[in-house]
CSV table of C-alpha atoms (C1' of nucleotides) in Angstrom, one decimal:
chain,number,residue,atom,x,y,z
A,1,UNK,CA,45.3,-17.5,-12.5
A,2,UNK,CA,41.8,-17.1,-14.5
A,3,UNK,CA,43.4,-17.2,-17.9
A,4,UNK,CA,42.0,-20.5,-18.5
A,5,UNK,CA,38.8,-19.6,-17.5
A,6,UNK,CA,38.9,-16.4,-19.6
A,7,UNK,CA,40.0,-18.3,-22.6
A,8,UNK,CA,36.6,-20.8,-21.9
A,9,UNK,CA,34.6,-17.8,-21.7
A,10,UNK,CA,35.9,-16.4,-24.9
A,11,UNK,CA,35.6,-20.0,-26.9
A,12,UNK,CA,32.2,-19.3,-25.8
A,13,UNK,CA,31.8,-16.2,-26.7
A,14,UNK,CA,32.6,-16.8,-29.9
A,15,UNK,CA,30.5,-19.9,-30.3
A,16,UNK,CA,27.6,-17.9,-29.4
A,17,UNK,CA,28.9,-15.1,-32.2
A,18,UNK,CA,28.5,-18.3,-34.7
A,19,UNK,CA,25.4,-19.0,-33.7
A,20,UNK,CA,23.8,-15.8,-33.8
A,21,UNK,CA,25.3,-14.5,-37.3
A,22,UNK,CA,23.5,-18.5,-38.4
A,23,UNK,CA,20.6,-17.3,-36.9
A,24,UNK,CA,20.6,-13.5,-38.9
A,25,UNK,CA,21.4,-15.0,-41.7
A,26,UNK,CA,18.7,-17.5,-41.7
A,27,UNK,CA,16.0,-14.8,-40.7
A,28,UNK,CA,17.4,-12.5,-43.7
A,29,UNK,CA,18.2,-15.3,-46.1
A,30,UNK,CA,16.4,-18.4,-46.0
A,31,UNK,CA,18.1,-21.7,-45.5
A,32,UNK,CA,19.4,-21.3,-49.1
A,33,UNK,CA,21.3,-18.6,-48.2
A,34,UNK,CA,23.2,-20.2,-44.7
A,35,UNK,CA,26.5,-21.3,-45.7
A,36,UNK,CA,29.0,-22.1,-43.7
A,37,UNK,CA,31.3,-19.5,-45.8
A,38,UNK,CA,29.0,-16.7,-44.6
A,39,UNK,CA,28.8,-17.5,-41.3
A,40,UNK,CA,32.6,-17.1,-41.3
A,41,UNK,CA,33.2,-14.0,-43.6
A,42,UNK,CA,30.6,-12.0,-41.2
A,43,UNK,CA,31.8,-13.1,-38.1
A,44,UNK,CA,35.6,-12.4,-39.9
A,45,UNK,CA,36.6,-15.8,-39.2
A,46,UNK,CA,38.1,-18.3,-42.0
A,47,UNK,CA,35.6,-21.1,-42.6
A,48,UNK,CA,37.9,-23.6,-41.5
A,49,UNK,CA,37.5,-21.8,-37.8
A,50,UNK,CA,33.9,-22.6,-37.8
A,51,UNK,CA,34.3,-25.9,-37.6
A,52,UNK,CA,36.6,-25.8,-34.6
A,53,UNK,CA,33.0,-24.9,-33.1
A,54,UNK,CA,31.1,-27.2,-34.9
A,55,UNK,CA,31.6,-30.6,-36.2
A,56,UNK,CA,29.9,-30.2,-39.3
A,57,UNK,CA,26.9,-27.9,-40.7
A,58,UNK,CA,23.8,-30.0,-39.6
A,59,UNK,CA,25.3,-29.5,-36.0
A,60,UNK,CA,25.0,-26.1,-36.6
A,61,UNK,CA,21.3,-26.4,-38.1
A,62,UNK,CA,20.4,-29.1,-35.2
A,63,UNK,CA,21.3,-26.1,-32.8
A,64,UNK,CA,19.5,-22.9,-34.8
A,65,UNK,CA,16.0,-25.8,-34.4
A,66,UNK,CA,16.2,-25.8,-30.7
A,67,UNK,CA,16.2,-22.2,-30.8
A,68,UNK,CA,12.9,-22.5,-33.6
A,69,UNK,CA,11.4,-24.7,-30.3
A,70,UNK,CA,11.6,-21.9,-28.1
A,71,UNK,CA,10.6,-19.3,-30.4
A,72,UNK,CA,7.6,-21.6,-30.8
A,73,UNK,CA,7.0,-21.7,-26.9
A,74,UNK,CA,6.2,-17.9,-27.3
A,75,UNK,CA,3.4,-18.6,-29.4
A,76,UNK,CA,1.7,-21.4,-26.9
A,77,UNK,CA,2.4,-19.0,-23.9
A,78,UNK,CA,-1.8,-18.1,-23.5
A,79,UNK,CA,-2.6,-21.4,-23.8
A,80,UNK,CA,-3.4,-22.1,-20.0
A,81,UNK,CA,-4.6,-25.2,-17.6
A,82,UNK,CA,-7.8,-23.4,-17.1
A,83,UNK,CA,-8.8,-24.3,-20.5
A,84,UNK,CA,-11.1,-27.0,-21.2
A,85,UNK,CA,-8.7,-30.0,-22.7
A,86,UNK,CA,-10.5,-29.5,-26.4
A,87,UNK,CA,-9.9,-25.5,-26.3
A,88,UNK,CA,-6.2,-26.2,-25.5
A,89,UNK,CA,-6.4,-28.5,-28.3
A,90,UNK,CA,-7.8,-26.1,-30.4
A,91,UNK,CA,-5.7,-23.3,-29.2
A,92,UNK,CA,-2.1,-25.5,-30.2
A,93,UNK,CA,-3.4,-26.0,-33.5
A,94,UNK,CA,-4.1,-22.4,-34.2
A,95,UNK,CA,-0.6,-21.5,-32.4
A,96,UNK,CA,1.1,-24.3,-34.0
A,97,UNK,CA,-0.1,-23.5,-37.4
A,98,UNK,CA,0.6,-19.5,-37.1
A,99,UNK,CA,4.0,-20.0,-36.0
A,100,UNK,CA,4.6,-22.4,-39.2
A,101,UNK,CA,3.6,-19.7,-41.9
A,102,UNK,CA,4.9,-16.8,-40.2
A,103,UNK,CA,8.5,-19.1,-39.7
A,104,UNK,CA,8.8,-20.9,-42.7
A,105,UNK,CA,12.2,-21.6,-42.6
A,106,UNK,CA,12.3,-22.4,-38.7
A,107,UNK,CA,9.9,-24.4,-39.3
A,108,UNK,CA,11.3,-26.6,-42.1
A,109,UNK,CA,14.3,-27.1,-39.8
A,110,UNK,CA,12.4,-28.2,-37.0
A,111,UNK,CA,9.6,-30.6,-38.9
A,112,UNK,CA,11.2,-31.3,-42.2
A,113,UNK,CA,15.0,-30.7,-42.9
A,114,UNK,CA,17.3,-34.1,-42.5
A,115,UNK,CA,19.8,-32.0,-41.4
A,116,UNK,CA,19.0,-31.2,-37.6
A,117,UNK,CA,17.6,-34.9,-37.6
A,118,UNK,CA,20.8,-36.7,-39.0
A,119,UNK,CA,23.0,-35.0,-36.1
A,120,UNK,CA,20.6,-36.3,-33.7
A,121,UNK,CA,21.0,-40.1,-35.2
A,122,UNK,CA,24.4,-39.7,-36.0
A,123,UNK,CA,25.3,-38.2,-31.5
A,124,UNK,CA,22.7,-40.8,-29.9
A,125,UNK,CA,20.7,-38.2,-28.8
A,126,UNK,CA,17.0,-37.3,-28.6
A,127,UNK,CA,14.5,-35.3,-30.2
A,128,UNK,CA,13.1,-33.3,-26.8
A,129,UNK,CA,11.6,-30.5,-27.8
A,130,UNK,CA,9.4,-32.1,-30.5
A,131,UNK,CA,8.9,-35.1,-27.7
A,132,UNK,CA,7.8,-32.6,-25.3
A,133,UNK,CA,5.3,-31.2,-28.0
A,134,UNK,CA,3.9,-34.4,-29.1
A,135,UNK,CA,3.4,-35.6,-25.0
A,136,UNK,CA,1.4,-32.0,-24.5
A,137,UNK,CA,-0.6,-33.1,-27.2
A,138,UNK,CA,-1.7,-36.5,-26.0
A,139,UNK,CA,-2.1,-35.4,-22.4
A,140,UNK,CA,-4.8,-33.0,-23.6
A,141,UNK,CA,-6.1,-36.1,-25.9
A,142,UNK,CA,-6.6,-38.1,-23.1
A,143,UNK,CA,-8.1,-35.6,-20.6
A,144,UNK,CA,-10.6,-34.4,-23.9
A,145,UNK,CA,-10.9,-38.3,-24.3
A,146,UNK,CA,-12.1,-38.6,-20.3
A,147,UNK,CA,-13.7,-35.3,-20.2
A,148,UNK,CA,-16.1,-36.0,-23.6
A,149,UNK,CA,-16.6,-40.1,-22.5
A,150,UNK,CA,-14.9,-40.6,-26.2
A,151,UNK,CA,-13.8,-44.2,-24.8
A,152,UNK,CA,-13.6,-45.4,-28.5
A,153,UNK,CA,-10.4,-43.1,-29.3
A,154,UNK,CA,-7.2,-44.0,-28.6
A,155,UNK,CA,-5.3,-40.4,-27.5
A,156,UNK,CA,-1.7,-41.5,-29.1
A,157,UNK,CA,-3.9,-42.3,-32.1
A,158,UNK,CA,-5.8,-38.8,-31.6
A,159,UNK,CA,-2.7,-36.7,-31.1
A,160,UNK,CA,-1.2,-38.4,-34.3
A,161,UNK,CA,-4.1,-37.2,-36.3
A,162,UNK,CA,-4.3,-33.7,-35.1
A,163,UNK,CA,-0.6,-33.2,-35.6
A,164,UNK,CA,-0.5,-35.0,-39.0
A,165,UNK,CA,-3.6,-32.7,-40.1
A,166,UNK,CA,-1.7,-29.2,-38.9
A,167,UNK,CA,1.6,-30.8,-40.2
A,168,UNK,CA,0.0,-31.3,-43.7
A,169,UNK,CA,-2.0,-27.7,-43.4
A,170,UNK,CA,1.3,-25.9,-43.3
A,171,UNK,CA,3.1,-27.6,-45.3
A,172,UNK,CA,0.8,-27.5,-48.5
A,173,UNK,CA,0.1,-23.2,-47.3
A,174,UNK,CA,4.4,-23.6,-47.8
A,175,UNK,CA,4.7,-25.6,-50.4
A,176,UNK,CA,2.0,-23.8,-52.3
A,177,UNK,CA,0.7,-26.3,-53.2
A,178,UNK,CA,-2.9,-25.5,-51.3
A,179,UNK,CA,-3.3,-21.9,-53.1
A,180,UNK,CA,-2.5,-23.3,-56.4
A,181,UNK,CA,-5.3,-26.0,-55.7
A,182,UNK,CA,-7.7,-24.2,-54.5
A,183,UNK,CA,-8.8,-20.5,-54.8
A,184,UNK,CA,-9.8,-18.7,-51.3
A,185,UNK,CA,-8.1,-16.5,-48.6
A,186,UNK,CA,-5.7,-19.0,-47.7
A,187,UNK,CA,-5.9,-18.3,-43.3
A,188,UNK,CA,-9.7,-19.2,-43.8
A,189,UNK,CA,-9.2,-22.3,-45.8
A,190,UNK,CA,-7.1,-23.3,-42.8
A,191,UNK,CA,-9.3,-22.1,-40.2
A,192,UNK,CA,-12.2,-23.7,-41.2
A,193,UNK,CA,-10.5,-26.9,-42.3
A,194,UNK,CA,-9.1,-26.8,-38.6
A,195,UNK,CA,-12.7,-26.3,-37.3
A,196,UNK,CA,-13.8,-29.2,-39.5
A,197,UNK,CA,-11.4,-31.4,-38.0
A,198,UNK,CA,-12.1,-30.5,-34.5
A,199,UNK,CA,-16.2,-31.0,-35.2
A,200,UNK,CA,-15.7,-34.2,-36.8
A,201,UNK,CA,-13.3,-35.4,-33.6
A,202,UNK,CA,-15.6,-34.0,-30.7
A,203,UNK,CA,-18.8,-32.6,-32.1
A,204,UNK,CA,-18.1,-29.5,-31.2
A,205,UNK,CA,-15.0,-26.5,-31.2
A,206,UNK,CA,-14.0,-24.9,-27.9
B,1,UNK,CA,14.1,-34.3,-98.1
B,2,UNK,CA,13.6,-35.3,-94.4
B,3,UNK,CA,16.8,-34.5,-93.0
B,4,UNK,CA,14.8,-31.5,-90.8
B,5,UNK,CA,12.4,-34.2,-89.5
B,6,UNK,CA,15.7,-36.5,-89.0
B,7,UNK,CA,16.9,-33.4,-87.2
B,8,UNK,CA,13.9,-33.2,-84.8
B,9,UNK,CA,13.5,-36.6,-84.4
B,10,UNK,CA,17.1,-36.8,-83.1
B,11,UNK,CA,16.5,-33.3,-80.9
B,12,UNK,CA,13.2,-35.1,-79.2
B,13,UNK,CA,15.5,-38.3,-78.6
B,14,UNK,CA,18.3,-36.6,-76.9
B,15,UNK,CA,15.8,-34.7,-74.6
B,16,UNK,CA,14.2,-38.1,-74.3
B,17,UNK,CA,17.5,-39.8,-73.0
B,18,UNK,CA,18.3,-37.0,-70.6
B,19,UNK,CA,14.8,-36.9,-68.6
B,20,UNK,CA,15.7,-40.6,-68.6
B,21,UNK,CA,18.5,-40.8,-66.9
B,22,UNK,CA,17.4,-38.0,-64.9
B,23,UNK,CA,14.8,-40.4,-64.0
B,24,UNK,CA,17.7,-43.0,-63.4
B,25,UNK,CA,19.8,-40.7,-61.1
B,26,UNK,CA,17.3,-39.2,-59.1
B,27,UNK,CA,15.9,-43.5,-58.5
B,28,UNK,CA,19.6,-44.3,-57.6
B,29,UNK,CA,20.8,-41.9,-55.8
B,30,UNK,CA,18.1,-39.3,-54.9
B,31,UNK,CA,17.2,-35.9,-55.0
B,32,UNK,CA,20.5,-35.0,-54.0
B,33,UNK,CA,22.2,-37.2,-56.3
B,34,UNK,CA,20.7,-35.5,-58.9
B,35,UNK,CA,22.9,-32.8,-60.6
B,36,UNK,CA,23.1,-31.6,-64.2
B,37,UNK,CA,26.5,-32.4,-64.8
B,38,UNK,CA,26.4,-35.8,-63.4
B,39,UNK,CA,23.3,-36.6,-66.6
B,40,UNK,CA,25.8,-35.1,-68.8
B,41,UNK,CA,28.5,-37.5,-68.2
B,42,UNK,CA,26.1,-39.9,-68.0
B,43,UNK,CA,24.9,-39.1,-71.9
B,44,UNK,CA,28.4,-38.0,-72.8
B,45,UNK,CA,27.7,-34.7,-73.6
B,46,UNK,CA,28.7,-31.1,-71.8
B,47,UNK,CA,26.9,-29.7,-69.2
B,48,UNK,CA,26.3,-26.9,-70.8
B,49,UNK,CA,24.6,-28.8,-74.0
B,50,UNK,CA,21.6,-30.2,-71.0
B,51,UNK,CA,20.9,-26.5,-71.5
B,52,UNK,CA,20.2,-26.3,-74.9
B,53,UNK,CA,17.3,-28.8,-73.9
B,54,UNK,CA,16.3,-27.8,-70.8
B,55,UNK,CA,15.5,-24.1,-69.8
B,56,UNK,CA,17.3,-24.9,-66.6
B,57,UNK,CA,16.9,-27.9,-63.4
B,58,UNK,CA,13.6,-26.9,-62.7
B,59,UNK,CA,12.8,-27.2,-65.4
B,60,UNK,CA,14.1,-31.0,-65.6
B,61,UNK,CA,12.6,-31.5,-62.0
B,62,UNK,CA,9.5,-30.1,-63.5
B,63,UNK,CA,9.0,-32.9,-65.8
B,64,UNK,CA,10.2,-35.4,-63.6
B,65,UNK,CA,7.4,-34.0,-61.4
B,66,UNK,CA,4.6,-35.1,-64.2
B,67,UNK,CA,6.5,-38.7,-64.2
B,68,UNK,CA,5.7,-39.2,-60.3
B,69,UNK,CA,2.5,-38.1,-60.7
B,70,UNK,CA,2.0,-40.6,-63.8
B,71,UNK,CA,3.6,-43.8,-61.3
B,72,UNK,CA,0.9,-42.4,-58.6
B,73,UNK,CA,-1.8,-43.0,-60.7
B,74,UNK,CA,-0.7,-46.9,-61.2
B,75,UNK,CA,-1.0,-47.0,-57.2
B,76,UNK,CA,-5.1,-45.9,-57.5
B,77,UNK,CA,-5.4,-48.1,-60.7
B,78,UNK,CA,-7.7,-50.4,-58.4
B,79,UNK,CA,-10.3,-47.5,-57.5
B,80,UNK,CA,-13.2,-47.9,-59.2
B,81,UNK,CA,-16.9,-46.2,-59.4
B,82,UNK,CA,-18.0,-49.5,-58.3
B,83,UNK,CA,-17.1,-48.6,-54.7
B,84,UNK,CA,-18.9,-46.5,-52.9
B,85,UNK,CA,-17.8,-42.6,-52.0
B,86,UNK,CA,-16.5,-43.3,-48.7
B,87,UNK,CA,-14.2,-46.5,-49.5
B,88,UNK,CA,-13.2,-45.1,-52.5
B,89,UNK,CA,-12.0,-42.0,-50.2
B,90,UNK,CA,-10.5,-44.9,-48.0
B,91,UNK,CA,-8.5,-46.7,-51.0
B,92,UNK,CA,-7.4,-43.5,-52.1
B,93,UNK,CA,-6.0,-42.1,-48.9
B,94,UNK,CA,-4.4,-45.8,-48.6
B,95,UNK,CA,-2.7,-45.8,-52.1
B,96,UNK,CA,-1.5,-42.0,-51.5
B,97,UNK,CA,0.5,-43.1,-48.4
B,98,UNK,CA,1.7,-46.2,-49.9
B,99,UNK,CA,2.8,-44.2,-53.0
B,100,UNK,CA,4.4,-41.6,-50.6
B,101,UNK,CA,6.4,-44.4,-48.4
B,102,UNK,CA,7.8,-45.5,-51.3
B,103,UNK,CA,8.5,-43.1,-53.3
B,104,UNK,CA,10.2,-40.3,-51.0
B,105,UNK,CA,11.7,-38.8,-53.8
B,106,UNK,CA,9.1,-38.8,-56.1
B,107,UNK,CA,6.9,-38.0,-53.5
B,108,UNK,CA,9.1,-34.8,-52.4
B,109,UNK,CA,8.8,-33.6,-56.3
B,110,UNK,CA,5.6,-33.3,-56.7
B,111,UNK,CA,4.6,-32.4,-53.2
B,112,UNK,CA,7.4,-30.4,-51.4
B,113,UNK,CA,10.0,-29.1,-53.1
B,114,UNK,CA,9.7,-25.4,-54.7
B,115,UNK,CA,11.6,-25.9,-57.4
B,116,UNK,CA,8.7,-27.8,-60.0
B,117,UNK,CA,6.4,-25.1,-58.8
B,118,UNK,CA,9.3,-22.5,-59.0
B,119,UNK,CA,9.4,-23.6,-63.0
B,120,UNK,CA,4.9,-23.7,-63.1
B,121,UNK,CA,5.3,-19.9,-61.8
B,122,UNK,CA,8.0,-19.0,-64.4
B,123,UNK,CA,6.1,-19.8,-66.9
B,124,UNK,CA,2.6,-18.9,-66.2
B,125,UNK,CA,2.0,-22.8,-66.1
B,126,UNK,CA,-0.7,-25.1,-64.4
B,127,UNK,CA,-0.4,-28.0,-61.6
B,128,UNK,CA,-2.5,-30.2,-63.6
B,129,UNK,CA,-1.9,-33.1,-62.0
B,130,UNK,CA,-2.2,-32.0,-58.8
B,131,UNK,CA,-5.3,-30.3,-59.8
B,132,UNK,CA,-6.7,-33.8,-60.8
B,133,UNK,CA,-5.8,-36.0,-57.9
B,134,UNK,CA,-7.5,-33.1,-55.7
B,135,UNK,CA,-10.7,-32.7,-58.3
B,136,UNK,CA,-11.2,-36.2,-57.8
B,137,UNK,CA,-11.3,-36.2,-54.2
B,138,UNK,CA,-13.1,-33.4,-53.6
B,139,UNK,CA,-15.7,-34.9,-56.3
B,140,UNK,CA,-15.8,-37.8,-54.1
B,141,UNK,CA,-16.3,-35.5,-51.0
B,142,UNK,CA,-19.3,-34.3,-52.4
B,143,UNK,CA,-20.9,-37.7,-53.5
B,144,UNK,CA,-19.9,-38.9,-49.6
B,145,UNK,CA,-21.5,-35.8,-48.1
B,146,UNK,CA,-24.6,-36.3,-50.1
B,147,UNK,CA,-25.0,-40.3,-49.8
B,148,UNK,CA,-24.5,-39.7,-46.1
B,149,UNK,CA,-26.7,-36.9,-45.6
B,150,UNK,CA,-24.0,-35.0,-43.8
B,151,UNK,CA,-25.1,-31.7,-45.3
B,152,UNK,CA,-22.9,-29.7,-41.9
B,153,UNK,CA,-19.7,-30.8,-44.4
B,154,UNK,CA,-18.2,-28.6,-47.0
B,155,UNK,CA,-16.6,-30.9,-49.8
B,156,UNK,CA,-13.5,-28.8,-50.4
B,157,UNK,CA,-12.6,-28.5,-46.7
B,158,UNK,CA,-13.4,-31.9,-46.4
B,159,UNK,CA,-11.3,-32.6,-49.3
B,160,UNK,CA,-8.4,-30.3,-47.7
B,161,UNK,CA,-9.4,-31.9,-44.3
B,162,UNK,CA,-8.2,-35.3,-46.1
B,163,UNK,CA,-5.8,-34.4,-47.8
B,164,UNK,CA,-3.6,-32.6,-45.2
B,165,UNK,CA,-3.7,-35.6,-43.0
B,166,UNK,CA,-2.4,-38.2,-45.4
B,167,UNK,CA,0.2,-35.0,-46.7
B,168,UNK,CA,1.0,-34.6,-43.0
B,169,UNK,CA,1.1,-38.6,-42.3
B,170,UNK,CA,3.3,-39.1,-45.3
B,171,UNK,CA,6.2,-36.3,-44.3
B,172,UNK,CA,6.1,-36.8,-40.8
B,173,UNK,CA,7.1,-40.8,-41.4
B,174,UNK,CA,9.5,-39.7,-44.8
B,175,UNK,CA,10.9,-36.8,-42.3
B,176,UNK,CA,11.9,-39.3,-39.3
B,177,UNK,CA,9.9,-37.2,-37.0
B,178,UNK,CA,6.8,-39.7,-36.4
B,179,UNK,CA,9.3,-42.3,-35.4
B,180,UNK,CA,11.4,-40.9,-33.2
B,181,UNK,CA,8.2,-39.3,-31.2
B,182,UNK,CA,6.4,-42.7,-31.1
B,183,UNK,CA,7.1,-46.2,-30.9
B,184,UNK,CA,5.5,-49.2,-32.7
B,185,UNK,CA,5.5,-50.2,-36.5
B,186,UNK,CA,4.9,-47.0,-38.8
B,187,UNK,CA,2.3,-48.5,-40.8
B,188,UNK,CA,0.4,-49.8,-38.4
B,189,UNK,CA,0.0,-46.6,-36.7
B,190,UNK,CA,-0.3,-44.7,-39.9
B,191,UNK,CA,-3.0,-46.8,-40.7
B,192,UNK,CA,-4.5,-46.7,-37.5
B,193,UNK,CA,-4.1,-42.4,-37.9
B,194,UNK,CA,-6.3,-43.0,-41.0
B,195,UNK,CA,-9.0,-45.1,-40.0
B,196,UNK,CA,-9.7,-43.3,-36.9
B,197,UNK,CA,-9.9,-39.9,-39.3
B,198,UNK,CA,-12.6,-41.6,-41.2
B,199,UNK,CA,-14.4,-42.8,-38.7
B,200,UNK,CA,-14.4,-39.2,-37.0
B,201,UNK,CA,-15.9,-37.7,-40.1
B,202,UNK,CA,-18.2,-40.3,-41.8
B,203,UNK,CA,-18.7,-42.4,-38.1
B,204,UNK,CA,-18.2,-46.0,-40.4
B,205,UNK,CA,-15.0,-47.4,-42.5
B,206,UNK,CA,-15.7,-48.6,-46.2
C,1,DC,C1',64.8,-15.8,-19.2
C,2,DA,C1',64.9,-19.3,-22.9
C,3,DA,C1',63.2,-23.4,-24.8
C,4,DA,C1',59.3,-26.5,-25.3
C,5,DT,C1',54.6,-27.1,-25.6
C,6,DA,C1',49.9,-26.2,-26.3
C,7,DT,C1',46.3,-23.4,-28.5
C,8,DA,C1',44.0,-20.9,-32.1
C,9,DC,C1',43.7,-20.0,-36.5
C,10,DT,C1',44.2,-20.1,-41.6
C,11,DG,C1',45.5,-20.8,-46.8
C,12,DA,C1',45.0,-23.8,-49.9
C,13,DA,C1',43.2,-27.7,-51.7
C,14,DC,C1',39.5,-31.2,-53.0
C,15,DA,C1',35.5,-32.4,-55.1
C,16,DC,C1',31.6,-30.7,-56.0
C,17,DT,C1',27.2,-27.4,-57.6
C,18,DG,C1',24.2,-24.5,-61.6
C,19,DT,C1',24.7,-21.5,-65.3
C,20,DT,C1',26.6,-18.4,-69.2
C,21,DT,C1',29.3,-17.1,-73.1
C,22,DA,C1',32.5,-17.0,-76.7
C,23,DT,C1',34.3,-20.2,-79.9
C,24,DT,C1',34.7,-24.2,-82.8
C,25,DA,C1',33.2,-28.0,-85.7
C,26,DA,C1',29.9,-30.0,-88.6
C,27,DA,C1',26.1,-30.3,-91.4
C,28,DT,C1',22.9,-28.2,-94.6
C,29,DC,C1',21.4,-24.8,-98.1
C,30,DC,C1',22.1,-22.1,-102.2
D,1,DG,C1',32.3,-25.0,-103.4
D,2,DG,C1',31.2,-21.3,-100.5
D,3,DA,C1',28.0,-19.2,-97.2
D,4,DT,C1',25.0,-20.0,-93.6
D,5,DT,C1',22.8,-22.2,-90.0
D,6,DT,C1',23.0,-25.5,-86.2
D,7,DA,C1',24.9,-28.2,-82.5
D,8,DA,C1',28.2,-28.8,-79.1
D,9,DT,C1',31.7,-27.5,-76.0
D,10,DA,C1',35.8,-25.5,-73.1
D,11,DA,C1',36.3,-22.4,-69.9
D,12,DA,C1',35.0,-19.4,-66.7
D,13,DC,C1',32.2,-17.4,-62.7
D,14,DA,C1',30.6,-17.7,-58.4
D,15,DG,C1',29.4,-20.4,-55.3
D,16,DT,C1',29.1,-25.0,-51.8
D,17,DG,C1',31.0,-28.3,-47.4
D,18,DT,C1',35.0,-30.1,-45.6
D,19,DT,C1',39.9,-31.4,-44.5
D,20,DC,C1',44.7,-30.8,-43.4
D,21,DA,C1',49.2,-29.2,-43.2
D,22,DG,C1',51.4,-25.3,-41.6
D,23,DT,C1',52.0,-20.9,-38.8
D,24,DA,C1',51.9,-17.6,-35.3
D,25,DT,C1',50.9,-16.6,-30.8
D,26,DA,C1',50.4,-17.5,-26.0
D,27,DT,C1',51.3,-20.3,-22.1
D,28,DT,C1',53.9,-23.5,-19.3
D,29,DT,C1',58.0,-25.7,-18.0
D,30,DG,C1',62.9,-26.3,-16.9
DNA sequence: CAAATATACTGAACACTGTTTATTAAATCC
DNA sequence: GGATTTAATAAACAGTGTTCAGTATATTTG
């Protein structure tokens, strides 16, 4: 008989309820506001159910950052092969960096928070989805590198910089610690820093 | 009679001993280990007396914010007008990451948490210190740009160009992101990330 | 069909967090 | 010495993550 099969499908189920109310929660309250206790009280649950689901809370966080990864796939989706390896280049900055301000807390999760990154130590597993991000990067490094006879980068090197200057770009826009510094329409300040970065690398943007 | 200096006096020394072993907490057991009612045990009085001292924790965190910025100015001590423009940008990016590595928490105060600048906002405050540290560099932007003859540059975007990178350097090695996407020793690459910036932009190192 | 087992769930507790308010104790002023 | 100002606090409020003993229901076994 499929009872046991039902019952699976409804541990599911419910799993997937968890996630989901974690997910509202975080796009409506911030990362402040995702407690375990609301999780359970919306999803009508006791608290102590969650965790039937979950080990702790930072599983819970490690899972809602995978689904920031794909959410930041959807913003890279018109960057193509066709391009020429320093427009790609260009084009992930400008993606990665819109997706950071308009996803703050996604973000955080995914580049910042210990959280999603102390379940990862603590199971053995791996970071794929930023690994995956960081090898796109330094594929297009080295085909720029090849394309543009730049034989005196190194493209791990390369990618670190690019990814370092983005990473730092959002995070002071976040932090606001860039608009208190410096007056200016912030999304231009980041533009043309981006721009400066680019020209200084390969003498030339797109 | 002096007893209402006394008084004062006393009043300045008890706020004196909290942000003290504020400091204390926050070097021992980080950011997290850092709760109002653990420095009123500490100084054996009530947690609610911390608030007849203190407006509120960010307020706390606000000042211990001005300390970290005080401890990162003994890491540029060694940066003098002697040197030219371009190493002095060099040193300065070198004692910023060294400063960050180790001082996470520190480092987190004064450049990613929103509580300090939650407390600046309240009260229609100023990030001087931050102001400073990026004054000087974008000063030093301008005197690179014009020994240099590299009149394409803008000093403040240069200045944010430098900035972000050592910001982004800094949080992606605190975060555990840079390590778990790269192999080889941290500092090595970080400086490697650094080096290969300034040689992008000025084409020389020191 | 009844008894035994397995599953799912929860109440209550533990040890914390920041913050506020009414109240008390002590020191100072007149 | 009595009135007043000041300093400090106990207790409460409203939360937090997490654990564990206990219960009720559903399924399986004899």
């Amino acid at each position: 008989m499929g009872t046991a099969e039902r019952k699976e499908r409804e541990k599911a189920e419910l799993k997937e309820l968890i996630l989901k109310t974690a997910k509202d929660i975080l796009v409506k309250n911030g990362q402040d506001g995702l407690s375990i206790r609301k999780i359970a009280s919306i999803v009508e649950y006791s608290p102590a159910t969650i965790y039937l689901y979950f080990k702790d809370k930072d599983e819970i966080l490690h899972e809602l950052m995978e689904v920031g990864f794909k959410m930041m796939g959807s913003y890279m989706k018109h960057i193509s092969p066709d391009m020429s390896p320093i427009e790609r280049i260009h084009k992930t900055g400008e993606a990665y960096i819109k997706f950071g301000l308009e996803n703050k807390d996604w973000y955080d999760l995914m580049f910042n928070s210990e959280k999603p990154m102390k379940h990862i130590f603590d199971c053995g597993a791996e970071w794929n989805e930023g690994m995956n991000m960081f090898n796109f990067l330094v594929l297009n490094c080295e085909q720029a590198i090849k394309e543009n006879n730049l034989t005196n980068l190194e493209p791990q090197i390369l990618a670190l910089q690019l990814w370092s200057t983005v990473h730092g770009l959002v995070n002071l826009t976040l932090s606001e610690r860039m608009c208190i510094v410096v007056e200016g329409e912030p999304n231009e300040l980041i533009n043309k820093t981006l721009t400066s970065m680019l020209v200084s690398i390969f003498n030339q943007v797109k």
